[in-house]
Short mmCIF file of N, CA and C in Angstrom, two decimals:
data_model
loop_
_atom_site.label_atom_id
_atom_site.label_comp_id
_atom_site.label_asym_id
_atom_site.label_seq_id
_atom_site.Cartn_x
_atom_site.Cartn_y
_atom_site.Cartn_z
N MET A 1 -4.57 8.83 -10.32
CA MET A 1 -3.59 8.42 -9.45
C MET A 1 -4.06 7.26 -8.60
N ASN A 2 -3.39 5.53 -8.71
CA ASN A 2 -3.73 4.80 -7.87
C ASN A 2 -3.47 4.71 -6.80
N ALA A 3 -3.68 3.97 -5.38
CA ALA A 3 -2.89 3.84 -4.20
C ALA A 3 -1.67 3.77 -3.97
N LEU A 4 -1.26 2.79 -5.03
CA LEU A 4 0.33 2.86 -4.60
C LEU A 4 1.22 3.72 -5.16
N GLU A 5 1.15 4.79 -6.04
CA GLU A 5 1.38 6.02 -6.81
C GLU A 5 1.13 6.91 -5.17
N LYS A 6 -0.25 6.87 -4.74
CA LYS A 6 -0.35 7.86 -3.73
C LYS A 6 0.37 7.45 -2.55
N ALA A 7 0.87 6.37 -2.29
CA ALA A 7 1.84 5.58 -1.00
C ALA A 7 3.20 6.20 -1.20
N ILE A 8 3.59 5.74 -2.82
CA ILE A 8 4.62 6.57 -2.83
C ILE A 8 5.05 8.12 -3.28
N GLN A 9 3.77 8.85 -3.17
CA GLN A 9 4.13 10.50 -3.09
C GLN A 9 4.39 10.98 -1.70
N LYS A 10 3.27 9.69 -0.63
CA LYS A 10 3.34 10.30 0.97
C LYS A 10 4.91 9.96 1.07
N ALA A 11 5.23 8.77 0.59
CA ALA A 11 6.79 8.37 1.55
C ALA A 11 7.78 9.30 0.66
N GLY A 12 8.10 9.82 -0.31
CA GLY A 12 8.42 10.86 -0.66
C GLY A 12 8.99 10.85 -1.89
N SER A 13 9.77 9.27 -2.30
CA SER A 13 10.07 8.73 -3.70
C SER A 13 9.83 6.85 -3.81
N ILE A 14 9.74 6.55 -4.51
CA ILE A 14 9.94 4.99 -4.73
C ILE A 14 10.92 4.47 -3.95
N ARG A 15 12.09 5.07 -3.60
CA ARG A 15 13.28 4.17 -3.41
C ARG A 15 13.27 4.71 -1.80
N LYS A 16 12.27 5.58 -1.02
CA LYS A 16 12.22 5.86 0.33
C LYS A 16 11.07 4.97 0.69
N LEU A 17 9.79 4.76 -0.25
CA LEU A 17 9.00 4.10 0.36
C LEU A 17 9.27 2.16 0.46
N GLY A 18 10.39 2.14 -0.84
CA GLY A 18 11.23 0.71 -0.86
C GLY A 18 11.59 0.60 1.03
N ALA A 19 12.58 1.45 1.35
CA ALA A 19 13.50 1.69 2.10
C ALA A 19 12.70 1.48 3.63
N MET A 20 11.49 2.03 3.73
CA MET A 20 10.67 2.48 4.79
C MET A 20 9.94 1.00 5.10
N ILE A 21 10.15 -0.29 3.98
CA ILE A 21 8.73 -1.35 4.25
C ILE A 21 9.98 -2.80 3.99
N GLY A 22 11.16 -2.27 3.77
CA GLY A 22 12.53 -3.18 3.36
C GLY A 22 12.72 -4.30 2.51
N VAL A 23 12.29 -3.09 1.27
CA VAL A 23 12.59 -4.14 0.17
C VAL A 23 12.93 -2.54 -1.13
N SER A 24 13.27 -3.21 -1.98
CA SER A 24 14.37 -2.47 -2.60
C SER A 24 13.47 -1.11 -3.98
N GLY A 25 13.69 0.13 -3.98
CA GLY A 25 13.13 0.69 -4.80
C GLY A 25 12.67 0.47 -6.49
N MET A 26 13.84 -1.09 -6.55
CA MET A 26 13.60 -1.48 -8.05
C MET A 26 12.23 -2.35 -7.79
N ALA A 27 12.21 -2.97 -6.49
CA ALA A 27 11.15 -3.72 -6.61
C ALA A 27 9.30 -2.81 -6.87
N VAL A 28 9.57 -1.73 -5.85
CA VAL A 28 8.31 -0.54 -6.20
C VAL A 28 8.21 -0.65 -7.52
N SER A 29 9.20 -0.19 -8.20
CA SER A 29 8.35 0.33 -9.45
C SER A 29 8.19 -0.88 -9.72
N ASN A 30 8.77 -1.83 -10.05
CA ASN A 30 8.51 -3.03 -10.37
C ASN A 30 6.91 -3.13 -10.85
N TRP A 31 5.96 -3.21 -8.84
CA TRP A 31 5.48 -3.12 -8.83
C TRP A 31 4.35 -1.61 -9.67
N LYS A 32 4.59 -0.97 -9.38
CA LYS A 32 4.13 0.75 -10.17
C LYS A 32 4.37 0.19 -11.62
N THR A 33 4.96 -0.17 -12.24
CA THR A 33 5.16 -0.60 -14.08
C THR A 33 4.67 -1.52 -14.34
N HIS A 34 5.24 -2.73 -13.99
CA HIS A 34 4.96 -4.06 -14.60
C HIS A 34 3.84 -4.75 -14.10
N CYS A 35 3.18 -4.28 -12.77
CA CYS A 35 2.49 -5.37 -12.09
C CYS A 35 1.02 -4.33 -11.76
N LYS A 36 1.16 -3.01 -12.81
CA LYS A 36 0.22 -1.96 -13.03
C LYS A 36 -0.36 -1.24 -11.67
N GLY A 37 0.61 -1.47 -10.64
CA GLY A 37 -0.24 -0.92 -9.51
C GLY A 37 -0.35 -2.10 -8.16
N ILE A 38 -0.27 -2.94 -8.93
CA ILE A 38 -0.55 -4.06 -7.81
C ILE A 38 0.18 -4.56 -6.74
N VAL A 39 0.02 -4.35 -5.84
CA VAL A 39 0.94 -4.44 -4.37
C VAL A 39 0.82 -5.91 -3.75
N PRO A 40 2.15 -6.25 -3.77
CA PRO A 40 2.26 -8.29 -3.24
C PRO A 40 1.74 -8.07 -1.99
N ALA A 41 0.83 -9.17 -1.73
CA ALA A 41 0.01 -9.21 -0.58
C ALA A 41 0.67 -9.15 0.50
N ASN A 42 1.80 -9.44 0.82
CA ASN A 42 2.69 -9.98 1.86
C ASN A 42 2.94 -8.19 2.06
N ARG A 43 3.00 -7.28 1.25
CA ARG A 43 3.59 -5.93 1.50
C ARG A 43 2.42 -4.72 1.94
N VAL A 44 1.20 -5.30 1.46
CA VAL A 44 -0.22 -4.21 1.85
C VAL A 44 0.03 -3.67 3.49
N LEU A 45 -0.22 -4.42 4.17
CA LEU A 45 0.39 -3.99 5.81
C LEU A 45 1.14 -3.05 6.12
N ALA A 46 2.83 -3.50 5.67
CA ALA A 46 3.66 -2.53 5.52
C ALA A 46 3.41 -1.51 5.06
N ILE A 47 3.15 -1.35 3.59
CA ILE A 47 2.51 0.12 3.09
C ILE A 47 1.64 0.89 4.01
N HIS A 48 0.53 0.29 4.43
CA HIS A 48 -0.12 0.71 5.10
C HIS A 48 -0.04 1.79 6.60
N GLN A 49 1.32 0.76 7.36
CA GLN A 49 1.71 1.27 7.98
C GLN A 49 2.37 2.62 7.99
N VAL A 50 3.25 2.44 6.97
CA VAL A 50 3.68 3.63 6.97
C VAL A 50 3.72 4.65 6.31
N THR A 51 2.21 4.74 5.52
CA THR A 51 1.77 5.74 4.71
C THR A 51 0.32 6.03 5.29
N GLY A 52 -0.46 5.07 5.84
CA GLY A 52 -1.61 5.25 6.01
C GLY A 52 -2.27 4.95 4.77
N ILE A 53 -2.51 4.78 3.94
CA ILE A 53 -3.12 4.27 2.17
C ILE A 53 -3.70 2.82 3.40
N LEU A 54 -4.91 2.53 3.15
CA LEU A 54 -5.70 1.41 3.32
C LEU A 54 -5.70 0.73 2.66
N PRO A 55 -5.77 -0.78 3.65
CA PRO A 55 -5.31 -1.73 2.58
C PRO A 55 -6.15 -2.03 1.35
N HIS A 56 -7.81 -1.37 2.11
CA HIS A 56 -8.44 -1.80 0.65
C HIS A 56 -8.13 -1.11 -0.46
N ASP A 57 -7.66 0.25 -0.05
CA ASP A 57 -7.19 1.07 -1.46
C ASP A 57 -6.16 -0.11 -2.05
N LEU A 58 -5.30 -0.49 -1.66
CA LEU A 58 -4.19 -0.95 -2.11
C LEU A 58 -4.55 -1.94 -2.88
N ARG A 59 -5.49 -3.05 -1.83
CA ARG A 59 -5.70 -4.34 -2.82
C ARG A 59 -7.15 -5.10 -2.78
N PRO A 60 -7.64 -4.29 -2.98
CA PRO A 60 -9.19 -4.38 -2.80
C PRO A 60 -10.11 -5.97 -3.54
N ASP A 61 -9.51 -6.65 -4.34
CA ASP A 61 -9.68 -8.08 -4.18
C ASP A 61 -9.46 -8.72 -2.71
N ILE A 62 -8.37 -8.35 -1.66
CA ILE A 62 -7.95 -8.96 -0.75
C ILE A 62 -8.77 -8.42 0.34
N TYR A 63 -9.24 -7.00 1.00
CA TYR A 63 -9.66 -6.38 1.34
C TYR A 63 -10.35 -5.95 1.41
N PRO A 64 -12.08 -6.41 0.35
CA PRO A 64 -13.15 -6.22 -0.01
C PRO A 64 -14.08 -5.01 0.71
N ASN A 65 -13.43 -4.65 1.84
CA ASN A 65 -14.37 -3.70 2.61
C ASN A 65 -13.15 -2.46 3.35
N PRO A 66 -13.12 -1.35 3.14
CA PRO A 66 -12.64 -0.47 3.74
C PRO A 66 -11.84 -0.36 4.79
N THR A 67 -12.54 -1.15 6.23
CA THR A 67 -12.23 -1.39 7.41
C THR A 67 -11.50 -3.00 7.25
N ASP A 68 -11.51 -3.29 6.28
CA ASP A 68 -10.47 -5.07 6.52
C ASP A 68 -8.92 -4.54 7.19
N ALA A 69 -8.49 -5.20 7.82
CA ALA A 69 -6.85 -5.71 8.55
C ALA A 69 -6.46 -4.43 9.15
N LEU A 70 -7.74 -3.32 9.61
CA LEU A 70 -7.81 -2.60 10.23
C LEU A 70 -7.79 -2.44 11.80
N PRO A 71 -7.44 -2.18 12.80
CA PRO A 71 -7.46 -2.91 14.19
C PRO A 71 -9.34 -1.65 14.63
N ALA A 72 -9.49 -2.56 15.70
CA ALA A 72 -10.76 -2.24 15.79
C ALA A 72 -10.17 -0.59 15.97
N HIS A 73 -10.24 0.08 16.89
CA HIS A 73 -9.54 1.18 17.31
C HIS A 73 -10.05 2.24 15.69
N ARG A 74 -9.00 2.02 14.94
CA ARG A 74 -9.11 2.62 13.75
C ARG A 74 -10.28 2.49 12.85
N GLU A 75 -10.94 1.42 13.14
CA GLU A 75 -12.42 1.35 11.83
C GLU A 75 -13.70 2.44 11.95
N HIS A 76 -13.42 3.02 13.09
CA HIS A 76 -14.14 4.42 12.64
C HIS A 76 -13.90 4.71 12.07
N ALA A 77 -12.76 5.58 12.62
CA ALA A 77 -12.00 6.53 11.71
C ALA A 77 -12.50 6.40 9.82
N ALA A 78 -12.11 5.47 9.59
CA ALA A 78 -11.49 4.77 8.24
C ALA A 78 -13.07 5.22 6.85
#
């Protein structure tokens, strides 16, 4: 299971994840199927905020370190 699939599972469904981050369920479905689970860079932090999935797990090419994009107080928890 990739990070996007984990985020979908935490949200409850593709449609619910989309609603939580302000996109359609169809957009999320497209990322899952046609984009092979690659989340657009401008949606990574929103998904992290609503699901807790680390930006590093969603897009390691953009966030190469596990603590990248996390507030300083959360870095130690990751």
